[in-house]
Coordinates of C-alpha atoms in Angstrom, one line a residue:
Chain A
M1 CA 6.4 33.9 4.4
E2 CA 7.0 32.3 1.9
R3 CA 6.7 28.2 1.7
I4 CA 8.5 25.6 -0.1
V5 CA 7.8 22.3 0.3
L6 CA 4.4 23.0 0.8
P7 CA 3.2 26.1 -1.7
E8 CA -0.8 28.2 -0.8
I9 CA -0.8 27.0 -4.1
P10 CA -5.0 24.9 -5.1
N11 CA -4.4 21.4 -6.8
L12 CA -1.1 21.6 -6.6
N13 CA -1.0 17.4 -6.7
Q14 CA -2.2 18.0 -10.4
I15 CA 0.0 17.6 -12.6
D16 CA -1.3 21.1 -14.5
V17 CA -1.0 23.1 -12.2
Y18 CA 2.5 22.0 -11.1
L19 CA 3.8 23.1 -15.0
K20 CA 1.5 26.4 -14.9
N21 CA 4.1 27.7 -11.2
G22 CA 6.8 25.7 -12.6
G23 CA 6.7 22.7 -11.9
F24 CA 9.9 19.8 -13.7
E25 CA 11.6 23.7 -14.8
A26 CA 14.0 23.3 -11.9
A27 CA 15.1 19.5 -13.0
K28 CA 15.7 21.8 -16.7
K29 CA 17.9 23.7 -15.0
A30 CA 19.3 20.5 -13.4
F31 CA 19.6 19.1 -16.6
S32 CA 22.4 21.9 -18.2
Q33 CA 24.3 21.7 -15.5
T34 CA 26.9 19.1 -14.6
P35 CA 26.3 16.1 -11.1
D36 CA 28.7 17.9 -9.5
D37 CA 27.5 21.4 -10.1
I38 CA 24.4 20.9 -8.5
I39 CA 26.2 18.9 -5.8
E40 CA 27.9 22.4 -4.4
Q41 CA 25.0 23.8 -5.2
V42 CA 22.6 21.6 -2.7
K43 CA 26.2 21.8 -0.4
K44 CA 26.8 25.4 -0.4
S45 CA 22.8 25.6 0.8
G46 CA 23.4 24.1 3.7
L47 CA 20.0 21.3 3.5
R48 CA 20.6 19.4 5.9
G49 CA 18.8 15.8 6.0
R50 CA 15.0 16.5 7.4
G51 CA 14.9 12.7 8.9
G52 CA 16.6 12.6 12.4
A53 CA 19.7 13.2 12.0
A54 CA 20.1 16.5 9.6
F55 CA 23.5 15.5 8.0
L56 CA 24.1 18.0 5.0
T57 CA 22.8 16.4 1.8
G58 CA 25.0 17.9 0.1
L59 CA 28.1 16.2 1.7
K60 CA 26.1 12.4 2.0
W61 CA 25.4 12.8 -2.2
S62 CA 29.0 13.7 -2.6
F63 CA 30.5 9.8 -0.4
M64 CA 29.1 8.3 -3.5
P65 CA 31.2 6.7 -5.8
K66 CA 31.8 9.1 -9.4
T67 CA 33.6 6.5 -10.7
T68 CA 32.2 2.7 -9.9
D69 CA 30.9 0.0 -12.8
M70 CA 28.1 -0.3 -10.2
P71 CA 24.6 0.7 -10.4
K72 CA 23.7 3.2 -7.9
Y73 CA 20.5 3.9 -6.2
L74 CA 18.6 6.5 -4.4
C75 CA 16.2 5.1 -2.0
I76 CA 13.4 7.3 -0.6
N77 CA 12.3 7.6 3.2
G78 CA 9.0 7.6 3.5
D79 CA 8.2 5.4 6.5
E80 CA 7.4 8.3 8.6
S81 CA 6.7 6.0 11.7
E82 CA 8.4 7.9 14.6
P83 CA 5.5 8.4 17.5
G84 CA 4.7 12.2 16.9
S85 CA 6.0 12.3 12.8
F86 CA 2.8 13.4 9.9
K87 CA 4.7 15.2 7.9
D88 CA 5.4 13.0 4.5
R89 CA 1.6 12.4 4.2
Q90 CA 1.2 15.9 3.5
I91 CA 3.5 15.9 0.3
F92 CA 2.8 13.0 -0.3
E93 CA -0.8 14.2 -0.4
Y94 CA -0.7 17.8 -2.2
N95 CA 2.5 18.2 -3.4
P96 CA 4.0 14.9 -4.7
F97 CA 5.0 16.2 -7.8
Q98 CA 8.0 18.6 -6.7
L99 CA 8.8 15.2 -5.1
I100 CA 9.2 13.7 -8.0
E101 CA 11.6 16.4 -9.2
G102 CA 13.3 16.7 -6.8
A103 CA 13.9 12.6 -7.2
I104 CA 15.2 13.0 -10.3
I105 CA 17.5 15.9 -10.3
T106 CA 18.8 14.1 -7.1
C107 CA 19.6 10.6 -9.4
Y108 CA 21.1 12.9 -12.2
A109 CA 23.6 14.2 -8.9
I110 CA 24.5 10.8 -7.7
G111 CA 24.6 9.1 -10.9
A112 CA 21.6 6.7 -9.8
K113 CA 19.0 4.8 -12.3
I114 CA 16.6 3.8 -10.4
A115 CA 15.3 5.6 -7.1
Y116 CA 12.9 3.4 -4.7
L117 CA 10.7 5.6 -2.7
Y118 CA 9.9 3.7 0.3
I119 CA 6.3 4.3 1.8
R120 CA 5.3 2.3 5.1
G121 CA 2.6 0.1 4.0
E122 CA -0.9 1.8 7.0
Y123 CA -1.1 5.2 3.7
H124 CA -2.6 2.8 1.2
K125 CA -4.5 6.1 0.7
W126 CA -1.1 8.1 0.4
I127 CA 0.8 5.2 -1.6
K128 CA -2.6 5.5 -3.9
L129 CA -2.1 8.9 -4.6
M130 CA 1.6 9.2 -4.6
Q131 CA 1.3 6.0 -7.7
Q132 CA -1.3 8.0 -9.2
A133 CA 1.1 11.4 -9.2
I134 CA 3.9 8.1 -10.7
D135 CA 1.7 7.2 -13.4
T136 CA 1.5 10.5 -14.4
A137 CA 4.3 11.8 -14.5
Y138 CA 5.3 8.2 -16.7
E139 CA 2.7 9.5 -19.3
K140 CA 3.6 12.8 -20.0
G141 CA 7.7 11.2 -20.4
F142 CA 9.3 13.7 -16.7
L143 CA 10.3 9.8 -16.1
G144 CA 11.8 6.7 -17.4
E145 CA 13.2 6.6 -21.0
K146 CA 11.3 9.0 -22.9
M147 CA 13.1 12.0 -20.3
K148 CA 15.1 11.9 -23.0
S149 CA 13.1 13.4 -25.4
T150 CA 11.8 15.0 -23.1
F151 CA 14.6 17.0 -21.2
G152 CA 17.1 17.1 -24.3
V153 CA 19.2 15.0 -22.6
D154 CA 21.0 11.8 -22.2
F155 CA 19.4 10.3 -18.7
Y156 CA 16.8 9.0 -17.3
C157 CA 15.3 7.0 -14.3
D158 CA 12.8 5.2 -12.7
L159 CA 10.9 6.0 -10.2
Y160 CA 9.6 3.1 -7.8
I161 CA 7.3 2.8 -4.9
H162 CA 8.0 0.0 -2.1
K163 CA 5.9 -0.9 1.0
G164 CA 6.7 -1.7 3.9
A165 CA 4.5 -3.2 6.3
G166 CA 4.5 -1.4 9.5
A167 CA 7.9 -2.0 11.1
Y168 CA 9.6 0.7 12.8
I169 CA 12.9 0.0 12.3
C170 CA 12.3 0.2 8.7
G171 CA 12.8 3.9 8.8
E172 CA 16.4 3.4 10.1
E173 CA 18.1 3.3 6.5
S174 CA 19.9 0.1 6.3
S175 CA 17.2 -1.5 7.6
L176 CA 14.9 -0.1 4.7
M177 CA 17.5 -0.8 2.3
N178 CA 17.3 -5.1 3.7
S179 CA 13.1 -4.3 2.9
I180 CA 13.3 -3.2 0.5
E181 CA 16.0 -6.3 -1.0
G182 CA 13.5 -8.5 0.5
K183 CA 14.6 -9.9 3.9
R184 CA 13.6 -8.6 6.9
G185 CA 14.1 -5.2 8.6
Y186 CA 17.3 -5.7 10.4
P187 CA 20.0 -2.9 10.1
R188 CA 22.9 -3.2 9.4
V189 CA 26.2 -2.7 11.2
K190 CA 28.1 0.8 9.7
P191 CA 30.8 1.1 7.8
P192 CA 30.2 0.1 5.0
F193 CA 28.3 3.4 5.0
P194 CA 25.5 3.1 1.9
A195 CA 27.7 5.4 -0.1
Q196 CA 29.9 2.2 -0.4
K197 CA 27.8 -1.3 0.2
G198 CA 23.4 -0.1 -0.1
L199 CA 21.4 -1.4 -1.9
W200 CA 22.9 -4.9 -3.2
G201 CA 26.2 -4.0 -2.4
C202 CA 25.9 -1.1 -4.5
P203 CA 26.7 1.8 -3.9
T204 CA 22.8 3.6 -2.4
T205 CA 22.1 7.5 -1.8
I206 CA 19.2 7.9 1.7
N207 CA 16.9 10.9 1.7
N208 CA 13.9 12.0 3.6
V209 CA 11.0 12.8 1.7
E210 CA 10.8 16.5 3.0
T211 CA 14.9 16.3 2.3
I212 CA 14.4 15.4 -1.4
T213 CA 11.1 17.7 -1.5
N214 CA 13.1 21.0 -0.8
V215 CA 16.2 20.5 -3.7
P216 CA 13.7 21.4 -6.2
P217 CA 13.2 24.9 -5.2
I218 CA 17.2 25.2 -4.6
I219 CA 18.2 24.3 -7.7
L220 CA 15.5 26.9 -9.5
K221 CA 15.6 29.7 -7.2
G222 CA 20.1 29.3 -6.3
W223 CA 21.4 28.2 -3.2
E224 CA 22.3 31.5 -2.0
W225 CA 18.4 32.3 -2.0
F226 CA 17.9 29.2 0.9
S227 CA 20.4 29.2 2.8
K228 CA 19.5 32.8 4.4
I229 CA 16.0 31.5 5.1
G230 CA 15.9 30.5 8.5
A231 CA 18.9 29.5 11.2
P232 CA 22.1 30.2 9.3
K233 CA 23.6 26.4 9.6
H234 CA 20.0 24.7 9.7
P235 CA 18.2 26.9 7.0
G236 CA 14.8 26.8 4.9
T237 CA 12.2 25.1 6.2
L238 CA 10.5 22.7 8.4
L239 CA 6.9 20.2 8.2
F240 CA 6.5 20.9 12.2
G241 CA 3.7 18.2 13.3
I242 CA 2.2 19.2 16.7
S243 CA 0.4 17.2 18.7
G244 CA -0.9 16.1 21.6
H245 CA -2.3 18.7 24.6
V246 CA -2.5 22.4 22.2
N247 CA -5.5 23.5 19.6
K248 CA -4.6 23.4 17.1
P249 CA -2.3 21.0 16.1
G250 CA -1.7 20.2 12.6
V251 CA 0.8 20.2 10.2
Y252 CA 3.5 24.4 9.9
E253 CA 6.0 24.6 7.7
L254 CA 7.7 27.8 8.9
P255 CA 11.1 28.3 8.4
T256 CA 13.8 27.3 11.3
G257 CA 14.9 28.7 14.6
I258 CA 11.0 29.9 15.2
L259 CA 11.2 29.5 19.0
L260 CA 9.3 26.9 20.3
T261 CA 6.4 29.1 22.9
E262 CA 6.0 30.9 19.3
L263 CA 4.9 27.4 17.9
I264 CA 2.8 26.3 20.5
Y265 CA 1.0 29.1 21.6
D266 CA 1.0 31.3 18.9
V267 CA 0.9 28.5 15.7
A268 CA -1.0 26.2 17.4
G269 CA -3.0 28.9 19.2
G270 CA -2.0 26.8 23.0
V271 CA -3.2 24.9 25.6
P272 CA -6.3 23.9 25.7
G273 CA -8.1 25.4 28.5
N274 CA -4.4 27.8 29.1
K275 CA -3.8 24.4 31.2
K276 CA 0.0 24.9 32.3
I277 CA 2.5 22.9 29.5
K278 CA 5.0 19.9 32.1
C279 CA 6.5 18.7 28.9
V280 CA 7.3 19.1 25.4
I281 CA 9.1 16.0 23.4
P282 CA 10.8 18.5 20.5
G283 CA 11.1 16.5 17.8
G284 CA 9.5 13.4 17.9
S285 CA 9.1 11.0 20.4
S286 CA 12.6 9.0 20.5
M287 CA 14.3 12.9 21.3
P288 CA 15.4 13.7 25.4
P289 CA 11.5 15.8 26.8
L290 CA 11.6 19.4 27.4
R291 CA 10.4 20.7 31.0
G292 CA 7.4 23.5 31.0
D293 CA 10.7 25.4 32.4
Q294 CA 13.0 24.6 30.3
L295 CA 10.7 26.5 26.4
E296 CA 11.7 30.1 27.5
G297 CA 14.0 31.1 24.2
V298 CA 14.0 27.7 23.1
R299 CA 14.5 27.7 19.0
M300 CA 13.0 25.1 16.7
D301 CA 17.1 23.8 14.9
A302 CA 19.8 22.0 15.1
E303 CA 22.3 24.0 16.6
S304 CA 19.1 25.5 19.4
L305 CA 18.0 22.5 20.1
R306 CA 20.9 20.0 21.0
A307 CA 22.7 23.2 23.0
A308 CA 18.9 23.2 24.9
G309 CA 19.6 19.9 25.7
S310 CA 16.7 18.1 23.2
A311 CA 17.0 17.7 19.8
I312 CA 14.9 18.7 16.3
G313 CA 14.6 14.8 14.9
T314 CA 11.9 15.1 12.3
G315 CA 9.9 17.7 13.7
G316 CA 7.0 16.5 15.6
V317 CA 5.9 18.3 18.5
I318 CA 4.2 16.5 20.9
V319 CA 2.4 19.0 24.2
M320 CA 2.2 17.7 27.7
D321 CA -0.5 20.2 29.5
E322 CA 0.0 19.8 33.9
D323 CA -2.3 17.2 34.1
T324 CA -0.2 14.5 32.1
N325 CA 0.6 12.1 33.6
L326 CA 4.0 11.0 33.0
L327 CA 4.6 8.0 34.3
K328 CA 2.0 6.7 31.7
V329 CA 3.3 8.4 29.0
L330 CA 6.7 6.7 29.7
L331 CA 5.0 3.2 29.7
R332 CA 3.7 3.8 27.2
I333 CA 6.8 5.4 24.5
T334 CA 9.0 2.3 25.8
H335 CA 6.2 0.0 25.4
F336 CA 6.4 0.8 22.0
Y337 CA 10.2 0.8 21.7
H338 CA 10.2 -2.6 23.1
H339 CA 7.5 -4.0 20.2
E340 CA 9.4 -2.2 17.6
S341 CA 12.7 -3.1 18.5
C342 CA 14.2 -5.1 16.0
G343 CA 15.8 -8.2 18.4
Q344 CA 19.6 -8.1 16.7
C345 CA 21.6 -6.9 20.2
T346 CA 20.4 -7.8 23.3
P347 CA 21.3 -4.8 25.7
C348 CA 18.8 -2.6 23.2
R349 CA 16.5 -6.2 22.9
E350 CA 16.4 -7.5 26.8
G351 CA 16.7 -4.1 28.1
T352 CA 13.7 -2.7 26.5
G353 CA 12.0 -5.5 28.1
W354 CA 14.1 -4.7 30.9
M355 CA 12.1 -0.7 31.4
E356 CA 8.5 -1.7 30.9
K357 CA 8.6 -3.7 33.6
I358 CA 9.7 -2.0 35.6
L359 CA 8.2 0.8 34.9
K360 CA 4.4 -1.4 34.9
R361 CA 5.6 -2.6 38.2
I362 CA 5.8 1.5 39.4
E363 CA 2.3 2.0 37.2
Q364 CA 1.4 -0.7 39.3
G365 CA 2.3 0.6 43.1
N366 CA 4.9 -1.7 43.4
G367 CA 8.1 0.6 42.6
T368 CA 10.6 2.5 44.5
S369 CA 12.9 4.8 44.9
K370 CA 16.0 2.3 44.1
D371 CA 13.7 1.9 40.6
L372 CA 14.3 4.9 38.8
D373 CA 17.8 4.3 39.4
L374 CA 17.1 1.1 37.7
L375 CA 15.9 2.2 35.1
V376 CA 18.6 5.1 34.2
S377 CA 21.4 2.4 34.8
V378 CA 19.2 0.2 32.0
A379 CA 19.2 3.1 29.2
Q380 CA 21.9 3.8 29.9
N381 CA 23.8 0.5 29.3
I382 CA 21.3 0.1 26.2
E383 CA 22.8 3.6 25.0
G384 CA 26.2 3.8 22.1
N385 CA 25.3 -0.1 22.7
T386 CA 23.8 -1.2 19.8
I387 CA 24.3 -1.5 15.6
C388 CA 21.7 1.3 15.2
A389 CA 19.9 4.9 16.5
L390 CA 16.7 3.0 18.4
G391 CA 18.9 1.7 21.0
D392 CA 19.1 5.3 21.9
A393 CA 15.7 6.2 21.0
A394 CA 14.0 4.2 23.8
A395 CA 16.6 5.2 26.1
W396 CA 16.5 8.4 26.5
P397 CA 13.4 9.1 26.6
V398 CA 13.1 7.2 30.0
K399 CA 17.0 8.7 30.3
F400 CA 15.8 12.1 30.5
M401 CA 12.8 11.4 31.4
I402 CA 13.5 10.8 34.5
Q403 CA 17.0 13.6 34.8
R404 CA 14.1 16.0 34.2
F405 CA 10.7 15.5 36.3
R406 CA 12.4 13.1 39.1
D407 CA 10.5 14.6 41.2
E408 CA 6.9 13.4 39.5
F409 CA 8.1 9.8 39.6
E410 CA 8.7 9.7 43.2
K411 CA 6.0 10.7 43.7
Y412 CA 4.7 7.1 41.6
V413 CA 7.0 5.5 43.7
K414 CA 6.9 3.4 46.8
P415 CA 8.7 6.3 49.9
Q416 CA 11.8 4.7 51.8
V417 CA 10.6 2.8 54.1
V418 CA 12.4 4.9 57.6
L419 CA 12.2 2.0 60.6
P420 CA 10.2 3.9 64.0
V421 CA 13.5 2.3 66.2
P422 CA 16.6 2.4 64.5
N423 CA 17.6 -1.6 63.9
K424 CA 21.0 -2.2 65.8
V425 CA 21.9 -5.5 64.0
H426 CA 21.4 -3.9 60.0
S427 CA 22.9 -0.8 61.6
M428 CA 26.4 -2.7 62.2
R429 CA 26.4 -3.8 58.7
F430 CA 27.2 0.0 58.6
T431 CA 29.8 0.0 60.9
K432 CA 33.3 1.2 59.0
I433 CA 35.2 -1.5 60.2
S434 CA 39.1 -0.4 59.4
L435 CA 41.0 -3.0 58.0
D436 CA 44.2 -2.1 60.4
N437 CA 42.4 -3.3 63.2
I438 CA 41.8 -6.3 62.1
V439 CA 44.3 -9.0 63.0
L440 CA 45.2 -12.2 61.7
K441 CA 46.7 -14.8 63.7
S442 CA 48.9 -16.6 62.8
Chain B
M1 CA -6.1 -26.3 1.4
S2 CA -4.1 -25.3 -1.5
F3 CA -3.6 -22.1 -2.3
K4 CA -2.4 -20.7 -6.2
F5 CA -2.3 -17.3 -7.3
T6 CA -4.9 -15.9 -9.8
E7 CA -3.5 -15.1 -13.3
E8 CA -4.3 -11.4 -13.0
N9 CA -1.8 -12.0 -9.7
L10 CA 0.3 -12.9 -11.2
K11 CA 0.4 -10.3 -13.6
R12 CA 0.2 -8.6 -11.3
L13 CA 3.5 -10.0 -9.6
E14 CA 5.2 -9.9 -12.8
N15 CA 4.7 -6.5 -12.3
E16 CA 6.5 -5.7 -9.5
R17 CA 8.9 -8.5 -10.0
K18 CA 9.9 -6.2 -12.3
K19 CA 11.0 -3.0 -10.5
Y20 CA 13.5 -5.3 -9.0
P21 CA 17.2 -6.2 -9.7
E22 CA 16.6 -9.5 -8.0
S23 CA 13.1 -12.1 -7.7
L24 CA 13.8 -11.5 -3.3
A25 CA 12.9 -8.3 -3.5
A26 CA 9.5 -9.3 -4.9
V27 CA 8.7 -11.2 -1.8
M28 CA 7.4 -8.0 0.3
P29 CA 4.5 -7.1 -2.7
A30 CA 3.6 -10.7 -3.2
I31 CA 3.1 -11.7 0.5
Y32 CA 0.5 -8.3 0.0
I33 CA -0.9 -9.7 -3.2
A34 CA -1.2 -13.2 -1.8
Q35 CA -3.0 -11.5 1.0
E36 CA -5.1 -9.6 -0.6
Q37 CA -6.3 -13.0 -2.5
N38 CA -6.6 -15.3 1.0
G39 CA -6.9 -13.0 3.5
Y40 CA -3.9 -14.4 6.1
I41 CA -1.2 -15.9 5.2
T42 CA -0.9 -20.2 5.5
N43 CA 2.1 -22.8 4.9
E44 CA 0.7 -23.4 1.8
V45 CA 0.8 -19.8 0.0
M46 CA 4.0 -19.5 1.7
T47 CA 5.2 -22.4 -0.5
E48 CA 3.5 -20.9 -3.5
I49 CA 5.1 -17.5 -3.1
A50 CA 8.9 -19.9 -3.0
D51 CA 8.3 -21.8 -6.1
V52 CA 5.8 -18.8 -7.9
L53 CA 9.8 -16.5 -6.6
G54 CA 12.5 -19.4 -7.0
I55 CA 13.8 -18.3 -3.5
D56 CA 13.8 -20.8 -0.5
K57 CA 9.6 -20.5 1.4
V58 CA 12.2 -19.7 5.1
D59 CA 13.0 -16.6 3.4
V60 CA 8.8 -16.2 3.1
L61 CA 8.6 -17.2 7.0
G62 CA 11.1 -14.5 8.3
V63 CA 9.8 -12.2 6.2
V64 CA 6.0 -12.5 7.0
T65 CA 6.9 -13.6 11.2
F66 CA 8.7 -9.9 10.8
Y67 CA 6.8 -7.4 9.6
T68 CA 3.2 -6.3 11.9
M69 CA 1.1 -5.8 9.0
F70 CA 1.0 -10.1 7.5
H71 CA -1.4 -12.0 9.1
T72 CA -1.0 -16.1 9.7
K73 CA -4.6 -16.2 11.4
P74 CA -7.9 -15.4 9.7
V75 CA -8.7 -11.5 10.6
G76 CA -12.2 -10.0 10.5
K77 CA -14.1 -8.4 7.7
Y78 CA -13.6 -4.8 8.9
H79 CA -10.4 -4.9 10.8
I80 CA -10.3 -2.3 13.0
Q81 CA -6.8 -0.3 14.2
V82 CA -6.6 1.8 17.3
C83 CA -3.3 3.9 17.9
T84 CA -2.6 4.2 21.5
N85 CA 0.7 5.6 21.1
V86 CA 1.7 8.8 23.3
S87 CA -0.5 12.0 20.5
C88 CA -3.3 9.0 20.4
M89 CA -3.5 8.6 24.2
L90 CA -3.3 12.1 25.3
R91 CA -6.5 12.9 23.4
G92 CA -8.1 10.1 24.4
G93 CA -6.6 7.0 23.0
Y94 CA -7.7 4.7 25.1
E95 CA -10.8 5.8 26.0
I96 CA -11.4 4.4 22.6
W97 CA -9.5 1.5 22.5
E98 CA -11.6 0.4 26.1
Y99 CA -15.2 1.3 24.1
I100 CA -14.9 -0.3 20.9
K101 CA -12.8 -3.9 23.0
S102 CA -16.2 -3.4 25.5
K103 CA -18.3 -3.4 22.0
L104 CA -17.1 -5.8 20.1
G105 CA -16.7 -7.5 23.3
I106 CA -13.3 -8.9 21.4
D107 CA -9.8 -8.1 23.0
N108 CA -7.1 -7.5 20.5
M109 CA -6.1 -9.9 17.9
E110 CA -9.6 -11.6 18.3
V111 CA -12.5 -11.5 15.8
T112 CA -15.8 -11.9 16.7
P113 CA -17.8 -15.1 16.4
D114 CA -20.0 -14.3 13.0
G115 CA -15.6 -13.0 11.6
K116 CA -17.3 -9.1 10.6
F117 CA -14.5 -7.5 13.2
S118 CA -11.2 -7.8 14.6
I119 CA -9.6 -5.4 16.7
E120 CA -5.6 -5.2 17.3
E121 CA -4.2 -2.5 19.3
V122 CA -1.6 -0.6 16.9
E123 CA 1.7 1.8 17.1
C124 CA 1.6 5.0 15.5
M125 CA -0.1 5.9 12.6
G126 CA 1.5 9.0 11.4
A127 CA -1.6 10.8 11.3
C128 CA -1.0 12.3 15.1
G129 CA -2.0 15.9 14.8
Y130 CA -5.5 14.4 14.0
A131 CA -5.7 12.1 17.1
P132 CA -7.2 10.4 18.1
M133 CA -7.8 8.0 15.2
I134 CA -8.5 4.7 14.1
A135 CA -8.1 2.6 10.4
I136 CA -10.7 0.6 8.9
N137 CA -8.9 -1.7 6.4
E138 CA -7.2 -0.2 4.4
D139 CA -9.0 3.7 5.2
Y140 CA -8.3 6.1 8.4
Y141 CA -10.7 8.2 10.2
E142 CA -9.5 10.9 12.9
N143 CA -10.5 13.6 15.4
L144 CA -12.7 10.7 17.0
T145 CA -15.5 10.4 19.9
K146 CA -16.7 7.9 21.4
E147 CA -20.3 9.1 19.6
K148 CA -18.7 9.3 16.3
V149 CA -16.5 6.0 16.7
E150 CA -20.3 4.9 17.6
E151 CA -21.4 6.0 14.7
I152 CA -18.8 4.7 12.2
L153 CA -19.1 0.9 13.7
N154 CA -23.1 1.0 13.2
S155 CA -22.6 2.2 9.1
L156 CA -20.4 -1.4 9.1
K157 CA -23.1 -4.0 7.4

């Protein structure tokens, strides 16, 4: 299988090696066409966003206004804070020039002069590597004003790294923009969408690092080639990050539509000690978890996973074996969302805290069966009632974990009290009295 | 304690400033540079950043308090960040965390009396496939065991 994003070429992070292997040929080809042609090709290729929502990339680009006197911007999302997701760092480390080339082509297609690459602050090492690559690209004339003479075209763009500072929420596109603007990472109300009002109120497109890195091969080899790889409705390859209870955790680039079981057993070497799988989160911690007996036949693409009751997310697969305490897992996940909630919307700010408190109570052995229903109820009241998707991300694990693993959670809560002798006083309360039998004295 | 950017850092800040159409956007790079110079962010540091960038001090404060990587209190010479999120937890992240806590005798966000170590329980650092992991200052240490952690801690002078 051919790899698109992380080809098996040693030292591809050196510009000479990258150039020898067809580097910046896609950019040259792109500059011989009109921006609309590029957008059309990306649309036809069926490339979908790799950041979680799996939105059609070409369609997103086409939302950018064609005629505007405002500057346009491209943001490349490398915040990568979703627990279970660790794919973008591989691109920064092993294939930075393809990302740069993708950024150039995207800027040309949408008419942006400046691209900001947002990388999470903890990635010091990868920020340095990426900065080196960008500096090299500037030196060699692949970025900045020198591009005009390098490519012989009346277009140039700049690429800057913006370093995050440890906030999960900044992976959300509108709070990422606020963060670049130097504000707190609060998500914005949509509409207006970024293509209408983005960075500093100007038209902006935001794409994931992996999405952008997919662009050069599509332009170079054609959209037909790309659209035939993997699942037809979600073509291409994905960087699957497998972690948790597997023998060979890591990042693997594979075509979409691969069987989840194949990914776990053949690619990642199965579960240590040949244990059974209790639970798998297929797309990063905010996606609904699947039970071990639900995995058979599930394919790793947006459509199949939706049909299976989960979502592809960022392709971060977390595997848990039969001995895992799911209560502790859920408590840890909920603690994460409580910590990372930005605090703008009440349902999320308060709800995530409540869910954590209830789960803690259950963990301490003071929970009752009613608490499980309460958790689901709180989760349902967060879901869909917040500005951004963090609310849903916090609610889904709780809601689906309890629904799908109810028997296990029942074990952690106190059994319902059954009185040995029927309590007459209490049972009176539940005696049904028809209103018709009550005669009001006049 | 007054704070002034060094000449060199002012130049770095000026370079960062050029990347953006508005000064406010350079506040995060500015805080990073200040933190590098001063170790942590104080009131005086925030005043200096606001003055240099020509922005309101409250905007600096808002950003400093929002992001977890900006410290308003001193941290140790070696700031140890331990990930305990799901993927690390499944592979023994909490054992590493408890071990480091007991070895150094401090709790979350505390500093050892000699100022050498401080520890922080952090959220996912993007090393899930190489769990459990810790980060010391800017460097990642992955695929850890208690023995490896002990070795790493002993090697820090």
